[in-house]
């Protein structure tokens, strides 16, 4: 595959991270078992063997930008037959999710710290994912920053390549302009077709309402749910 076909998109802001002593203790104990880095310096991680990492063969869902993991944890608990790989740049969010995994005894989540495009490009092969979830990606609202949005034509093409036939791309956003952009690039990808959330799907599209979404509702920002299926 031509690696230059899918250019990297810097779709996140740099933040400093400080963990509480309890979070750091959980991180030190669990991260070596269920977490990994997408890159070691300039070297990307190699192809991921999900069967070895999870210890079983199961459909895999990739969540890009899991934040503190509220949706990740709840949806993984509701779908124990799926294996979930959650990607996040920020260590604090991953630490919060790790604490939830530890508290609830959830066994079907693994974590990757790094850039979602990196993970898609280097850690998964074609037709390997049953679902890709992208919930409330940074909208980069200023026009001069739109090129930094995660869901561009090239990224959606990469997602389509990594989805197996029948696999689902599920996107949620509360930014109207970004929703229009995502709808446009998703509908333009020839390997994807829009689907209705009411029809039978291989993954759940029922999300818990997070604190972020409550704030959006309080501000009267409508949440757009966008769903595509990879065609055969």
CSV table of C-alpha atoms in Angstrom, one decimal:
chain,number,residue,atom,x,y,z
A,1,UNK,CA,0.0,0.0,0.0
A,2,UNK,CA,1.2,3.5,-0.8
A,3,UNK,CA,1.9,5.0,2.6
A,4,UNK,CA,1.7,8.6,1.2
A,5,UNK,CA,-1.9,8.0,0.1
A,6,UNK,CA,-3.1,8.6,3.7
A,7,UNK,CA,-1.2,11.7,5.0
A,8,UNK,CA,-1.0,12.2,8.7
A,9,UNK,CA,-3.4,14.8,10.2
A,10,UNK,CA,-2.5,16.6,13.4
A,11,UNK,CA,-6.0,16.8,14.8
A,12,UNK,CA,-5.2,17.4,18.4
A,13,UNK,CA,-3.7,20.1,20.6
A,14,UNK,CA,-0.7,19.6,22.9
A,15,UNK,CA,-1.5,19.4,26.6
A,16,UNK,CA,0.6,18.8,29.7
A,17,UNK,CA,-0.6,15.8,31.8
A,18,UNK,CA,-0.4,15.2,35.5
A,19,UNK,CA,-1.9,12.1,37.1
A,20,UNK,CA,-3.0,11.7,40.6
A,21,UNK,CA,-1.0,9.2,42.8
A,22,UNK,CA,-3.9,6.7,42.5
A,23,UNK,CA,-4.1,7.1,38.7
A,24,UNK,CA,-0.3,6.7,38.4
A,25,UNK,CA,-0.4,3.6,40.5
A,26,UNK,CA,-3.1,2.1,38.3
A,27,UNK,CA,-1.2,3.1,35.2
A,28,UNK,CA,2.0,1.5,36.4
A,29,UNK,CA,0.2,-1.7,37.2
A,30,UNK,CA,-2.1,-2.1,34.1
A,31,UNK,CA,-0.6,-0.2,31.2
A,32,UNK,CA,2.1,-2.8,30.5
A,33,UNK,CA,-0.6,-5.4,30.1
A,34,UNK,CA,-3.4,-3.6,28.2
A,35,UNK,CA,-1.8,-0.4,26.8
A,36,UNK,CA,0.8,0.5,24.1
A,37,UNK,CA,2.2,3.4,22.3
A,38,UNK,CA,1.4,4.0,18.6
A,39,UNK,CA,4.9,5.3,18.1
A,40,UNK,CA,8.4,5.0,19.6
A,41,UNK,CA,9.8,8.3,18.7
A,42,UNK,CA,9.6,8.5,14.9
A,43,UNK,CA,9.1,4.8,14.5
A,44,UNK,CA,5.4,3.7,14.2
A,45,UNK,CA,4.2,0.6,15.9
A,46,UNK,CA,4.0,-2.6,13.9
A,47,UNK,CA,0.8,-4.4,12.8
A,48,UNK,CA,-1.3,-5.3,15.9
A,49,UNK,CA,-2.1,-9.0,16.6
A,50,UNK,CA,-5.4,-8.5,18.4
A,51,UNK,CA,-6.0,-12.2,18.9
A,52,UNK,CA,-2.7,-12.4,20.9
A,53,UNK,CA,-3.4,-9.2,22.8
A,54,UNK,CA,-7.0,-10.1,23.8
A,55,UNK,CA,-6.3,-13.8,24.1
A,56,UNK,CA,-9.2,-14.7,21.9
A,57,UNK,CA,-10.7,-14.3,18.4
A,58,UNK,CA,-13.5,-11.7,18.3
A,59,UNK,CA,-14.7,-8.8,16.1
A,60,UNK,CA,-12.7,-5.7,16.7
A,61,UNK,CA,-14.0,-2.1,17.1
A,62,UNK,CA,-11.6,0.8,17.0
A,63,UNK,CA,-12.6,4.0,18.9
A,64,UNK,CA,-10.5,7.1,17.9
A,65,UNK,CA,-10.4,9.8,20.5
A,66,UNK,CA,-11.9,8.0,23.5
A,67,UNK,CA,-11.4,10.9,25.9
A,68,UNK,CA,-11.9,9.8,29.5
A,69,UNK,CA,-13.6,6.6,28.2
A,70,UNK,CA,-17.1,7.0,29.5
A,71,UNK,CA,-18.6,5.8,26.2
A,72,UNK,CA,-15.9,3.2,25.7
A,73,UNK,CA,-16.4,1.6,29.1
A,74,UNK,CA,-20.2,1.5,28.9
A,75,UNK,CA,-20.3,0.2,25.3
A,76,UNK,CA,-17.7,-2.5,25.9
A,77,UNK,CA,-19.6,-3.7,29.0
A,78,UNK,CA,-22.8,-3.9,26.9
A,79,UNK,CA,-21.0,-5.8,24.1
A,80,UNK,CA,-18.7,-8.4,25.8
A,81,UNK,CA,-18.5,-10.3,22.5
A,82,UNK,CA,-16.6,-7.5,20.9
A,83,UNK,CA,-13.0,-6.4,21.5
A,84,UNK,CA,-12.5,-2.7,21.7
A,85,UNK,CA,-9.2,-0.8,20.9
A,86,UNK,CA,-9.5,2.7,22.3
A,87,UNK,CA,-7.1,5.4,21.0
A,88,UNK,CA,-6.3,8.6,22.7
A,89,UNK,CA,-3.5,11.1,22.7
A,90,UNK,CA,-3.9,12.4,26.2
A,91,UNK,CA,-2.5,10.3,29.1
A,92,UNK,CA,-4.9,11.6,31.7
A,93,UNK,CA,-8.0,10.4,29.7
A,94,UNK,CA,-6.4,7.0,29.2
A,95,UNK,CA,-5.6,6.9,32.9
A,96,UNK,CA,-9.2,7.6,33.8
A,97,UNK,CA,-10.3,4.9,31.4
A,98,UNK,CA,-7.8,2.5,33.0
A,99,UNK,CA,-9.2,3.2,36.4
A,100,UNK,CA,-12.7,2.4,35.1
A,101,UNK,CA,-11.5,-0.8,33.5
A,102,UNK,CA,-9.9,-1.8,36.8
A,103,UNK,CA,-12.9,-0.8,38.9
A,104,UNK,CA,-15.5,-2.6,36.7
A,105,UNK,CA,-13.3,-5.6,35.8
A,106,UNK,CA,-13.8,-5.1,32.1
A,107,UNK,CA,-11.6,-7.5,30.0
A,108,UNK,CA,-12.5,-6.5,26.4
A,109,UNK,CA,-10.7,-3.1,26.1
A,110,UNK,CA,-7.2,-2.4,25.1
A,111,UNK,CA,-5.6,1.1,24.9
A,112,UNK,CA,-3.3,2.8,22.4
A,113,UNK,CA,-1.7,6.2,23.1
A,114,UNK,CA,-1.2,8.1,19.9
A,115,UNK,CA,-2.6,9.5,16.7
A,116,UNK,CA,-5.6,7.8,15.2
A,117,UNK,CA,-4.4,8.0,11.7
A,118,UNK,CA,-1.1,6.4,12.7
A,119,UNK,CA,-3.0,3.6,14.4
A,120,UNK,CA,-5.2,3.0,11.3
A,121,UNK,CA,-2.3,3.1,8.9
A,122,UNK,CA,0.3,1.0,10.7
A,123,UNK,CA,-1.5,-1.2,13.3
A,124,UNK,CA,-4.4,-2.5,11.3
A,125,UNK,CA,-4.7,-4.2,7.9
A,126,UNK,CA,-7.4,-4.0,5.3
A,127,UNK,CA,-10.7,-5.6,6.1
A,128,UNK,CA,-9.7,-6.1,9.8
A,129,UNK,CA,-12.3,-3.9,11.7
A,130,UNK,CA,-15.9,-4.5,12.4
A,131,UNK,CA,-16.5,-1.0,13.5
A,132,UNK,CA,-14.8,2.4,13.8
A,133,UNK,CA,-16.2,5.0,16.3
A,134,UNK,CA,-15.3,8.7,16.3
A,135,UNK,CA,-17.3,10.6,18.9
A,136,UNK,CA,-17.1,14.4,19.2
A,137,UNK,CA,-13.8,14.9,17.3
A,138,UNK,CA,-12.3,18.4,17.7
A,139,UNK,CA,-14.1,20.6,15.2
A,140,UNK,CA,-11.3,23.1,14.7
A,141,UNK,CA,-14.0,25.7,14.0
A,142,UNK,CA,-11.8,28.4,12.5
A,143,UNK,CA,-11.6,28.1,8.7
A,144,UNK,CA,-7.8,28.3,8.6
A,145,UNK,CA,-7.7,25.2,10.9
A,146,UNK,CA,-10.1,23.1,8.9
A,147,UNK,CA,-7.2,21.1,7.4
A,148,UNK,CA,-6.5,19.8,10.9
A,149,UNK,CA,-9.8,18.1,11.2
A,150,UNK,CA,-9.5,14.4,11.6
A,151,UNK,CA,-12.3,13.3,9.3
A,152,UNK,CA,-11.0,14.4,5.9
A,153,UNK,CA,-11.3,12.6,2.6
A,154,UNK,CA,-8.1,10.7,3.0
A,155,UNK,CA,-8.8,9.6,6.5
A,156,UNK,CA,-12.3,8.4,5.6
A,157,UNK,CA,-10.8,6.4,2.7
A,158,UNK,CA,-8.3,4.8,5.2
A,159,UNK,CA,-11.2,3.9,7.5
A,160,UNK,CA,-13.1,2.4,4.6
A,161,UNK,CA,-10.0,0.3,3.7
A,162,UNK,CA,-9.7,-1.0,7.3
A,163,UNK,CA,-13.3,-1.9,7.7
A,164,UNK,CA,-14.4,-5.3,6.7
A,165,UNK,CA,-17.4,-5.6,4.4
A,166,UNK,CA,-20.5,-4.9,6.5
A,167,UNK,CA,-18.4,-3.0,9.0
A,168,UNK,CA,-19.7,0.3,10.5
A,169,UNK,CA,-18.3,3.8,10.7
A,170,UNK,CA,-20.2,5.7,13.5
A,171,UNK,CA,-19.5,9.4,14.0
A,172,UNK,CA,-21.1,11.8,16.4
A,173,UNK,CA,-20.6,15.5,16.6
A,174,UNK,CA,-22.3,18.6,18.1
A,175,UNK,CA,-20.7,21.0,15.6
A,176,UNK,CA,-23.1,21.7,12.8
A,177,UNK,CA,-20.5,22.8,10.3
A,178,UNK,CA,-18.3,19.8,11.0
A,179,UNK,CA,-21.3,17.5,10.7
A,180,UNK,CA,-21.9,18.9,7.2
A,181,UNK,CA,-18.3,18.3,6.3
A,182,UNK,CA,-18.2,14.8,7.7
A,183,UNK,CA,-21.5,13.9,5.8
A,184,UNK,CA,-20.0,15.2,2.6
A,185,UNK,CA,-16.7,13.2,2.8
A,186,UNK,CA,-18.5,10.1,4.1
A,187,UNK,CA,-21.1,10.1,1.3
A,188,UNK,CA,-18.3,10.7,-1.3
A,189,UNK,CA,-16.4,7.6,-0.3
A,190,UNK,CA,-17.5,4.9,-2.8
A,191,UNK,CA,-16.9,2.0,-0.4
A,192,UNK,CA,-19.4,3.4,2.2
A,193,UNK,CA,-23.1,3.7,2.2
A,194,UNK,CA,-25.4,5.4,4.7
A,195,UNK,CA,-27.3,3.2,7.0
A,196,UNK,CA,-30.2,3.7,9.4
A,197,UNK,CA,-29.5,3.2,13.1
A,198,UNK,CA,-32.7,1.2,13.4
A,199,UNK,CA,-31.6,-1.6,11.1
A,200,UNK,CA,-29.6,-4.7,12.3
A,201,UNK,CA,-25.9,-3.8,12.6
A,202,UNK,CA,-22.9,-5.7,13.8
A,203,UNK,CA,-22.1,-3.2,16.6
A,204,UNK,CA,-24.3,-1.2,18.9
A,205,UNK,CA,-24.8,2.5,18.1
A,206,UNK,CA,-26.4,3.3,21.4
A,207,UNK,CA,-24.1,5.7,23.2
A,208,UNK,CA,-24.3,6.8,26.9
A,209,UNK,CA,-24.8,10.5,27.4
A,210,UNK,CA,-21.5,12.0,28.6
A,211,UNK,CA,-20.8,15.2,30.6
A,212,UNK,CA,-19.6,16.8,27.3
A,213,UNK,CA,-22.9,15.9,25.6
A,214,UNK,CA,-24.9,17.3,28.5
A,215,UNK,CA,-23.1,20.6,28.1
A,216,UNK,CA,-23.9,20.5,24.4
A,217,UNK,CA,-27.5,19.9,25.1
A,218,UNK,CA,-27.5,22.7,27.7
A,219,UNK,CA,-26.1,25.0,25.0
A,220,UNK,CA,-28.8,23.8,22.6
A,221,UNK,CA,-26.3,22.3,20.2
A,222,UNK,CA,-27.9,19.4,18.3
A,223,UNK,CA,-25.9,16.1,18.1
A,224,UNK,CA,-25.6,14.6,14.7
A,225,UNK,CA,-25.2,10.8,14.5
A,226,UNK,CA,-23.7,9.7,11.2
A,227,UNK,CA,-23.5,6.0,10.2
A,228,UNK,CA,-22.0,4.3,7.2
A,229,UNK,CA,-21.6,0.6,6.3
A,230,UNK,CA,-18.7,-0.7,4.1
A,231,UNK,CA,-20.2,-2.3,1.0
A,232,UNK,CA,-19.1,-5.6,-0.3
